[in-house]
CSV table of C-alpha atoms in Angstrom, one decimal:
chain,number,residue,atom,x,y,z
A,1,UNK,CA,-45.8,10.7,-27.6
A,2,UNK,CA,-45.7,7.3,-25.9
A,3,UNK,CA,-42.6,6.6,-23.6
A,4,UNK,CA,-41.0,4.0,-21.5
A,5,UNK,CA,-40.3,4.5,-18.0
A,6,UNK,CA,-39.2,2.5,-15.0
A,7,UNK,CA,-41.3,2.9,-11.5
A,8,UNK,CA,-40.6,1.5,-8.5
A,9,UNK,CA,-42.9,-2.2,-8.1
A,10,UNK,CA,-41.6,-2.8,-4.9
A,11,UNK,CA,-39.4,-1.9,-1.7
A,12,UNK,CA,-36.4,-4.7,-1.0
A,13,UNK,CA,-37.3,-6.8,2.3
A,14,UNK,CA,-36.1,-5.9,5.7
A,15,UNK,CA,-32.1,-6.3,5.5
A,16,UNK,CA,-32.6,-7.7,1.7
A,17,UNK,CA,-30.9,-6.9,-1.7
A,18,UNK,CA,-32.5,-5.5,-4.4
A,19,UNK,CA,-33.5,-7.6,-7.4
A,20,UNK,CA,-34.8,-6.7,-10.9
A,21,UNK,CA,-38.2,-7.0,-9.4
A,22,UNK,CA,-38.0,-4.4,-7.5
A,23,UNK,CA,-38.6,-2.3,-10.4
A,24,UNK,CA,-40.9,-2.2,-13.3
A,25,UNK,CA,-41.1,-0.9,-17.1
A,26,UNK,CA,-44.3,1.0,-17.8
A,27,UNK,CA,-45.9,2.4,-21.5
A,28,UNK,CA,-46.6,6.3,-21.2
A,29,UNK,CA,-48.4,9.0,-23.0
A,30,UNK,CA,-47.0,12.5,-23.0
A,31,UNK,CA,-49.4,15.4,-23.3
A,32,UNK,CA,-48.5,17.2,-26.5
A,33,UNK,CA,-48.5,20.6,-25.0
A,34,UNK,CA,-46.1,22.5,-22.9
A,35,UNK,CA,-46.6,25.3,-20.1
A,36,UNK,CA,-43.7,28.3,-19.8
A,37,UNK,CA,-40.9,26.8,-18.2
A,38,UNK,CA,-41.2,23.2,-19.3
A,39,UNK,CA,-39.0,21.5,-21.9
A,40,UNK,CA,-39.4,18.5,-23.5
A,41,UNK,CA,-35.6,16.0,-22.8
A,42,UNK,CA,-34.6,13.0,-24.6
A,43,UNK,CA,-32.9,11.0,-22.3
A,44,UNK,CA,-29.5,9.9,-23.4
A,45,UNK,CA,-27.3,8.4,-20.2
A,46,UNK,CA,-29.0,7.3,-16.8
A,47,UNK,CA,-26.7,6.3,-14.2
A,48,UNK,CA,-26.8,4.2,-11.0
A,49,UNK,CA,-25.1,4.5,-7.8
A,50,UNK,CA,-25.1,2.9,-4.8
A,51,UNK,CA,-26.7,5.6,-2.3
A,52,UNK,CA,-30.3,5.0,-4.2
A,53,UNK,CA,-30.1,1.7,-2.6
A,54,UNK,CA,-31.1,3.7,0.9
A,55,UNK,CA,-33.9,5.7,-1.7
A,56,UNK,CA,-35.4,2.0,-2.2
A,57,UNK,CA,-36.7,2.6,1.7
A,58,UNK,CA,-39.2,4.4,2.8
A,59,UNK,CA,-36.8,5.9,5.6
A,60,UNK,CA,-33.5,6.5,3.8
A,61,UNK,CA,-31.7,7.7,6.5
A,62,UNK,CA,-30.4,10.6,5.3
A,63,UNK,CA,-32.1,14.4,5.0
A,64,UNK,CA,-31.4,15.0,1.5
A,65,UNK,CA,-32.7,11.7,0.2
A,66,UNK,CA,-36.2,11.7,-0.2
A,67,UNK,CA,-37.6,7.9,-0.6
A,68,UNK,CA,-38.6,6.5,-4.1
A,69,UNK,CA,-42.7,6.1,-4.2
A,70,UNK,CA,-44.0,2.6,-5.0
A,71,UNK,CA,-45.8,2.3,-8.3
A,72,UNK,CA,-43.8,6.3,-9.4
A,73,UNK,CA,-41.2,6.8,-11.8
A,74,UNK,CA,-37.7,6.7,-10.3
A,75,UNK,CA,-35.5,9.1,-10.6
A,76,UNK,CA,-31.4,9.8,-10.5
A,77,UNK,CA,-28.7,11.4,-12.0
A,78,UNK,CA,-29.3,11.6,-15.8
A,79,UNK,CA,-28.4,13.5,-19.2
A,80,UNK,CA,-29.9,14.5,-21.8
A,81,UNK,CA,-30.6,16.6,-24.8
A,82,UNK,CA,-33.4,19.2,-25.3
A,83,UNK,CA,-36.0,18.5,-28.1
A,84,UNK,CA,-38.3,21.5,-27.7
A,85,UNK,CA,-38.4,24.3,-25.1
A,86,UNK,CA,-41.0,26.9,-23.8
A,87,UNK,CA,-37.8,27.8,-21.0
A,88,UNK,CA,-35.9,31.0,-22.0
A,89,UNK,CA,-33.3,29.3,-20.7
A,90,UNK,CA,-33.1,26.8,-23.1
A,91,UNK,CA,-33.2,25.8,-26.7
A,92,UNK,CA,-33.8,22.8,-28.6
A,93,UNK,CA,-30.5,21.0,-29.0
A,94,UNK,CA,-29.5,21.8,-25.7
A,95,UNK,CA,-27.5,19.2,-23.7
A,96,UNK,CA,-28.4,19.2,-19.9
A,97,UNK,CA,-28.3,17.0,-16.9
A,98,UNK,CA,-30.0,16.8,-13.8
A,99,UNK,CA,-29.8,14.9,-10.1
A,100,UNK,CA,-33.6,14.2,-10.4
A,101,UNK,CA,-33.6,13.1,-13.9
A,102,UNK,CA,-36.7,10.5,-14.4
A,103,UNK,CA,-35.9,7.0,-15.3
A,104,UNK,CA,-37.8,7.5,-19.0
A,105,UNK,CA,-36.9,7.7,-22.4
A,106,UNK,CA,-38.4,11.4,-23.4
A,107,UNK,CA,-39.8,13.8,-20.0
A,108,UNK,CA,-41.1,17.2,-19.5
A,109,UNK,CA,-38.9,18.8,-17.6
A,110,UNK,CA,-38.8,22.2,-15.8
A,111,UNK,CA,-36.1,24.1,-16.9
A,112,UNK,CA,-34.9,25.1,-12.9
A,113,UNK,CA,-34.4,21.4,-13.1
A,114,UNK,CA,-31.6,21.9,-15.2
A,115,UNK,CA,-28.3,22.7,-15.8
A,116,UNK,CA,-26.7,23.0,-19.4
A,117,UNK,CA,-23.3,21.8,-19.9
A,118,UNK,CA,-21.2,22.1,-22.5
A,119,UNK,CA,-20.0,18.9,-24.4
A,120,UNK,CA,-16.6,19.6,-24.6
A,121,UNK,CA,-15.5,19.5,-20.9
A,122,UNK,CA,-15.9,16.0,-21.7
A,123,UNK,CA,-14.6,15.9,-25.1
A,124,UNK,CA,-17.9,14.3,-26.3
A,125,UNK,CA,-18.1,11.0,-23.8
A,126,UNK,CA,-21.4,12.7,-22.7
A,127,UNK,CA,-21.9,9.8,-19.7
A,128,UNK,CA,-19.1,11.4,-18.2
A,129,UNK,CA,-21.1,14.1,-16.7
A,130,UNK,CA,-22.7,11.3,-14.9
A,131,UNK,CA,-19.3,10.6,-13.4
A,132,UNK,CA,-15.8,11.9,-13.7
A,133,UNK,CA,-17.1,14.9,-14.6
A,134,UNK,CA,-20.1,14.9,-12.5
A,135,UNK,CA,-20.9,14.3,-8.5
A,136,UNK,CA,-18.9,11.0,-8.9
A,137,UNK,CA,-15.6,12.8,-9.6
A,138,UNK,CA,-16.9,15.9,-7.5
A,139,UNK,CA,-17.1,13.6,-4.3
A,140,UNK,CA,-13.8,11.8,-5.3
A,141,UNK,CA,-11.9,15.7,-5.4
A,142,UNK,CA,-13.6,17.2,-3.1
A,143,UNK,CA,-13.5,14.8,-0.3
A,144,UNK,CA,-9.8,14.1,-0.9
A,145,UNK,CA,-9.5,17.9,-1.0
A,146,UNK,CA,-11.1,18.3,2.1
A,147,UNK,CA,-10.7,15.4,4.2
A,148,UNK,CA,-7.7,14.0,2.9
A,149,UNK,CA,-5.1,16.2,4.2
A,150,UNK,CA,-2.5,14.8,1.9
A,151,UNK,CA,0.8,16.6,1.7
A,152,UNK,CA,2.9,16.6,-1.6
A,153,UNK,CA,6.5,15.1,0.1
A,154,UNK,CA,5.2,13.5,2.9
A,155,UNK,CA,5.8,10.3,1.7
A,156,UNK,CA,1.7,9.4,2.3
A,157,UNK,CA,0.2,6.0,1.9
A,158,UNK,CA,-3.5,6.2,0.4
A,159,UNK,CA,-5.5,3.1,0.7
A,160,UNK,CA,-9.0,2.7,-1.3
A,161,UNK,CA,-11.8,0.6,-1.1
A,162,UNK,CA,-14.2,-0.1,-3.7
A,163,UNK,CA,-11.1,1.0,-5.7
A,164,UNK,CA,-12.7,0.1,-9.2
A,165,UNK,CA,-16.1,1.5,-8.4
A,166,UNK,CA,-17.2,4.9,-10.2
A,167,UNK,CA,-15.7,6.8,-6.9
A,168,UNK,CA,-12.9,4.5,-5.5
A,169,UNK,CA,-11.3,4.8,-9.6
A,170,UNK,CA,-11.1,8.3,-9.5
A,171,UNK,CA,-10.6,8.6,-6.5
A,172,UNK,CA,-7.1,6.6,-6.4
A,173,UNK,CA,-6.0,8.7,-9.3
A,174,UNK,CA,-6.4,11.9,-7.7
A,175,UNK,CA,-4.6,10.8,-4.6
A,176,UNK,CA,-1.5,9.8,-7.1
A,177,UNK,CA,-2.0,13.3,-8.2
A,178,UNK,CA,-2.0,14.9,-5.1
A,179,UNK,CA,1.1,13.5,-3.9
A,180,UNK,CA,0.8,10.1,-2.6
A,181,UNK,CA,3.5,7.7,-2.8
A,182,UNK,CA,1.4,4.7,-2.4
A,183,UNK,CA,-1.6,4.1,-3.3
A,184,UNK,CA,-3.5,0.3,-2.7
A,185,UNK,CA,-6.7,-0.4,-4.1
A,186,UNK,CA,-9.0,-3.0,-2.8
A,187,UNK,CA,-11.6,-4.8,-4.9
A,188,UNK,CA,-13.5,-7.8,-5.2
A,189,UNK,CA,-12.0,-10.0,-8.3
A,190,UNK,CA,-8.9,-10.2,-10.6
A,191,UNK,CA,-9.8,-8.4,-13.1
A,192,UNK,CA,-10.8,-5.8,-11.2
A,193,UNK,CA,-7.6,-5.2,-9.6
A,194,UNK,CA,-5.7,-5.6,-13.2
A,195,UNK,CA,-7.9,-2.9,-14.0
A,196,UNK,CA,-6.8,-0.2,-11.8
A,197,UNK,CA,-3.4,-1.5,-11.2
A,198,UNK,CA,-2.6,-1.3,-15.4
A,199,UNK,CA,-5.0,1.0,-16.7
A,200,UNK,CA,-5.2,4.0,-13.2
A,201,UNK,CA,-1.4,3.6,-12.2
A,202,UNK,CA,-2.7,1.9,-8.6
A,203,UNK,CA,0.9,1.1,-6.7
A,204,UNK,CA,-0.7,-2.7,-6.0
A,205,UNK,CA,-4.2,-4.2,-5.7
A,206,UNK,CA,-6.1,-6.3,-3.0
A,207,UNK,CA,-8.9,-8.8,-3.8
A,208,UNK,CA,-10.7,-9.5,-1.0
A,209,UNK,CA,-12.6,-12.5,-2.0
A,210,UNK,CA,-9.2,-14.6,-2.6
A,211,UNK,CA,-6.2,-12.8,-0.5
A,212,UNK,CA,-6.2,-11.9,3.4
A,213,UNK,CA,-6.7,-8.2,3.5
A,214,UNK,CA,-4.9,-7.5,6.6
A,215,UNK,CA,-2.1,-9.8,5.7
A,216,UNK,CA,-1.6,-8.1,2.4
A,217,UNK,CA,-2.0,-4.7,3.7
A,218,UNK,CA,1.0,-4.9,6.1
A,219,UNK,CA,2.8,-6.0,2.7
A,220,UNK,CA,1.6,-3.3,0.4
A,221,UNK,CA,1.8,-0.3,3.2
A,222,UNK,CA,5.4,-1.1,5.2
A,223,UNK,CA,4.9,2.4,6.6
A,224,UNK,CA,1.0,2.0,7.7
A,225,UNK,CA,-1.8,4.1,6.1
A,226,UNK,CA,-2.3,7.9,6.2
A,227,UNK,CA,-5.0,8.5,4.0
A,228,UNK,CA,-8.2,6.0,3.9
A,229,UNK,CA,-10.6,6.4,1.1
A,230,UNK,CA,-14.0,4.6,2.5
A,231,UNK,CA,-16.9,3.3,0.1
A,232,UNK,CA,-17.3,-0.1,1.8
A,233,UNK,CA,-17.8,0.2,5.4
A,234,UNK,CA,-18.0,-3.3,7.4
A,235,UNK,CA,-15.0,-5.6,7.9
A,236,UNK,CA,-12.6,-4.8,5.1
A,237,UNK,CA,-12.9,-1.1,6.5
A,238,UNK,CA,-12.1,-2.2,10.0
A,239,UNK,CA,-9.3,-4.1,8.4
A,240,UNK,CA,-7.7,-0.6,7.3
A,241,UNK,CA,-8.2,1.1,9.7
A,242,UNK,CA,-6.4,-1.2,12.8
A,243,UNK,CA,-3.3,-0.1,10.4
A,244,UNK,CA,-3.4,3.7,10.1
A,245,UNK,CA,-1.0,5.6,11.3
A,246,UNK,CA,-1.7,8.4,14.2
A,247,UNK,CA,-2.9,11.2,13.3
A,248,UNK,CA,-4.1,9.5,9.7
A,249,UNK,CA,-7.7,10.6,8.0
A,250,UNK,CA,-10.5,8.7,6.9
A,251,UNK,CA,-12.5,10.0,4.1
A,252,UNK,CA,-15.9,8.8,4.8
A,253,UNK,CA,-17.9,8.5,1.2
A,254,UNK,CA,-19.6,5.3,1.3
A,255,UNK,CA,-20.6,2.1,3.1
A,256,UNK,CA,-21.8,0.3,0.4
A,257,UNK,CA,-21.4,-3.2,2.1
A,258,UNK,CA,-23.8,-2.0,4.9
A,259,UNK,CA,-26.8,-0.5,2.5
A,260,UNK,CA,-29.1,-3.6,2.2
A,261,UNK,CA,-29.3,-3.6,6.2
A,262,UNK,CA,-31.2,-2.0,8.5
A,263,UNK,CA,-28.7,0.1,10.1
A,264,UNK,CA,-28.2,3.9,10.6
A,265,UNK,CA,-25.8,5.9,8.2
A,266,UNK,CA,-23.2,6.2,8.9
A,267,UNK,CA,-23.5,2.6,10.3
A,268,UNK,CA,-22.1,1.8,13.8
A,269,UNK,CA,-18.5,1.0,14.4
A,270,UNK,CA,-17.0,-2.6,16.4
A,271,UNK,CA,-16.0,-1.6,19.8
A,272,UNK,CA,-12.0,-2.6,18.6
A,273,UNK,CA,-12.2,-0.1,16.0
A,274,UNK,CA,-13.9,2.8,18.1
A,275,UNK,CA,-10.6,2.1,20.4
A,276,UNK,CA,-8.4,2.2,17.1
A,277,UNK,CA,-9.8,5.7,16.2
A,278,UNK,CA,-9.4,7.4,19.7
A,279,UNK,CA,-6.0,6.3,20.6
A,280,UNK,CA,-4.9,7.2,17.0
A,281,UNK,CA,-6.5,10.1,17.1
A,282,UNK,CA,-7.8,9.3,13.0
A,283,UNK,CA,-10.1,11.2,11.9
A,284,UNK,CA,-13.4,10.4,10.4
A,285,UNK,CA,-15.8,12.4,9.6
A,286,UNK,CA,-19.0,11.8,7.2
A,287,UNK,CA,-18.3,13.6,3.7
A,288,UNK,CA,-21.6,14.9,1.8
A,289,UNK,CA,-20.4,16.5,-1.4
A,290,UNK,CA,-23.2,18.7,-1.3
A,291,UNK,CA,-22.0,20.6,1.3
A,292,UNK,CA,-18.7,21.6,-1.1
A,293,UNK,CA,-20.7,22.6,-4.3
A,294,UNK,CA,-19.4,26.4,-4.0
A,295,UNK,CA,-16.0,24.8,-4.9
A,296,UNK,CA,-17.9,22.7,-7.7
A,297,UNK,CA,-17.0,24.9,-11.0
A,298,UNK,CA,-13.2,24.6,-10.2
A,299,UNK,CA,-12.9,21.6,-9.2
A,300,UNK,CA,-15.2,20.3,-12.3
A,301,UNK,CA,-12.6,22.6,-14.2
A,302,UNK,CA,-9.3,20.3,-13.2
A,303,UNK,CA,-11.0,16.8,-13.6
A,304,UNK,CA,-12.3,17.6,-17.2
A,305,UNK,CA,-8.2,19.1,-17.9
A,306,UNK,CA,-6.5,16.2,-15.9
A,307,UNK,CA,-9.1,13.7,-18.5
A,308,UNK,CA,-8.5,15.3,-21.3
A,309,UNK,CA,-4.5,15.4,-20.9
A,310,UNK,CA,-4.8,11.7,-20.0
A,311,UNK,CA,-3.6,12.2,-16.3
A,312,UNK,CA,-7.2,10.5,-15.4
A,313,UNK,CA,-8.7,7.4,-17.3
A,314,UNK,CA,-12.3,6.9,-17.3
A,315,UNK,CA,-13.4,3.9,-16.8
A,316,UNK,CA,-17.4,2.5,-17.6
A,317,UNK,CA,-19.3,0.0,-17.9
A,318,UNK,CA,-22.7,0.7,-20.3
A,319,UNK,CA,-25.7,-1.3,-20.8
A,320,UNK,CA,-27.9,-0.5,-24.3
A,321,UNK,CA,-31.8,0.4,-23.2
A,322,UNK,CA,-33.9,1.6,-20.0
A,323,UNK,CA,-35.5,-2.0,-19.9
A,324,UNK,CA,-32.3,-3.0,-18.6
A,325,UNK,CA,-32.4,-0.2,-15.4
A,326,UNK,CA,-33.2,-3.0,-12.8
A,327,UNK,CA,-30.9,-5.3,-14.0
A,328,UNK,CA,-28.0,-2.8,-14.1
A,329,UNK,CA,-28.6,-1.4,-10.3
A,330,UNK,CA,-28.6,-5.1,-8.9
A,331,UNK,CA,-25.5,-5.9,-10.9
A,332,UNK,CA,-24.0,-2.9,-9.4
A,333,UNK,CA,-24.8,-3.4,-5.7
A,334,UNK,CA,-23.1,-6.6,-6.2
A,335,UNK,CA,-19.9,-5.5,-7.8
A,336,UNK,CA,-20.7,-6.3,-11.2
A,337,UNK,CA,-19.0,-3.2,-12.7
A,338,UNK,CA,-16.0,-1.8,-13.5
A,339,UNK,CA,-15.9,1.8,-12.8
A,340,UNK,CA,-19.0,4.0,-13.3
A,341,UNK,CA,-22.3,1.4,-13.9
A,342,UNK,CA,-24.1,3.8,-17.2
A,343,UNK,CA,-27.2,2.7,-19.1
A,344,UNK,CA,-27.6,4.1,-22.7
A,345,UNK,CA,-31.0,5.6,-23.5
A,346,UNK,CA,-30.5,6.7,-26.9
A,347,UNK,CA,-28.0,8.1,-29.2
């Protein structure tokens, strides 16, 4: 069987975006035969997400990344369905989905690989399991959850950054849910803060390219910030942060405007914001989802009922055909999306 498949060409300079380069789309023969264990996937979705930026190094700078390997398939979170099977655990016309799911078009796959889910969680939008259904929504719930500290009557203010990224628009939902009275979303264009303001129920949105973010903060939080929902890092973060309240939390998921340079993760703070912290006594502490996935079932549970009762809108943005992979990522990484970035394999 021949198969496309994208492998990393190239590693992004010192400090440097990614660009389409970076990547390349390679012709592939599978072997016709299969050992015990393996199954043979037909990719459907493949998603992209900021954190395999760092995999685009050959440190990443964090223990459970392992690098991408120049001239070797990349890999991600992916779904799929199963076309043949020598894995008890699975038979043909299975759908599964994987963290480590290659960038290509058909794979063998071993079945510990795996995990089957079950379409209706999702009510058929089968890229969902790529997001609000999947890590995406995980790290939106859980780190609220745990990190959050949000009280239902307590009058909270949540603010959100990357607030119409795949996390950030979940992430503002749930902290309606939860009990917030205000929540702000901050995002990089118009449309973009339409978006969540309209279609997620976002009190008010910032756009930081055109509006003064500390300015309009002190408008849309009168009574200062209690809950900070990070995925940008870097000025707009120190921004929120000189206007949380004492005793406030930061939930630390991201620092997307910090990934293309050559900094530690999480990356290190202005002295003036180290200050703020301390004598607010905010905490802020790095959230790995991984770390929460005994609490993963349950949680999975409420985001597929709050979805399916309409409490939570979706939001995706989907490009047709794995040729398009590189082009996807480095529109991502520079904001191109609105919600969770999804390329369509197949039907």
């Amino acid at each position: 069987m021949q198969v496309q498949r994208v492998v990393l060409n190239s590693r992004p300079g010192k400090n440097g975006a990614p660009v389409p380069e970076n990547f390349r789309l390679e012709e592939i023969t599978l072997a016709p035969d299969r050992k015990d264990g393996e199954v043979l996937v037909r990719t459907l979705y493949l998603s992209v997400d900021p954190y395999m930026r760092c995999r685009m190094n050959e440190d990443t700078g964090a223990d459970y990344l392992t690098p991408w390997q120049i001239s070797k398939c990349v890999d991600g979170g992916g779904v799929g369905v199963i076309d043949s099977s020598r894995c008890n655990n699975f038979a043909a016309g299975d759908v599964v989905i994987s963290f480590n799911w290659p960038w290509q078009t058909h794979a063998v796959m071993t079945g510990s690989d795996l995990q089957k889910v079950d379409p209706q969680l999702v009510d058929g939008h089968l890229s969902y399991f790529l997001g609000a259904v999947g890590i995406t929504g995980l790290t939106a719930l859980l780190g609220i959850r745990e990190k959050g500290h949000i009280t239902k009557g307590a009058n909270h203010t949540m603010v959100v950054s990357g607030a119409a990224g795949a996390c950030g628009s979940i992430a503002g939902q749930i902290g309606r849910l939860d009990g917030c009275v205000r929540v702000v979303g901050i995002c990089g264009s118009d449309e973009k803060c339409k978006a969540i303001v309209e279609d997620l129920g976002f009190s008010t949105a910032i756009n930081y390219h055109l509006e003064d973010v500390p300015t309009k903060l002190k408008e849309s939080c009168p009574d200062g910030v209690d809950v900070y929902f990070d995925n940008v890092g870097g000025a707009i973060s120190d921004a929120v942060i000189a206007q949380m309240n004492n005793g406030s939390h930061i939930i630390l998921c991201g620092q997307i405007s910090q990934y293309n340079k050559d900094v530690p993760y999480p990356p290190p703070l202005s002295e003036e914001t180290q200050k703020n912290l301390q004598s607010k006594n905010i905490t802020r502490e790095r959230f790995t989802v991984l770390n929460y996935m005994s609490k993963a079932d349950a949680a999975l549970c409420e985001l597929s009922q709050w979805i399916k009762s309409g409490r939570i809108k979706v939001l995706e943005t989907v490009v047709n055909g794995i040729e398009n992979m590189g082009d996807a990522f480095c529109s991502m990484m520079k904001g191109g999306n609105i919600g969770k970035q999804i390329i369509k394999i197949s039907h």
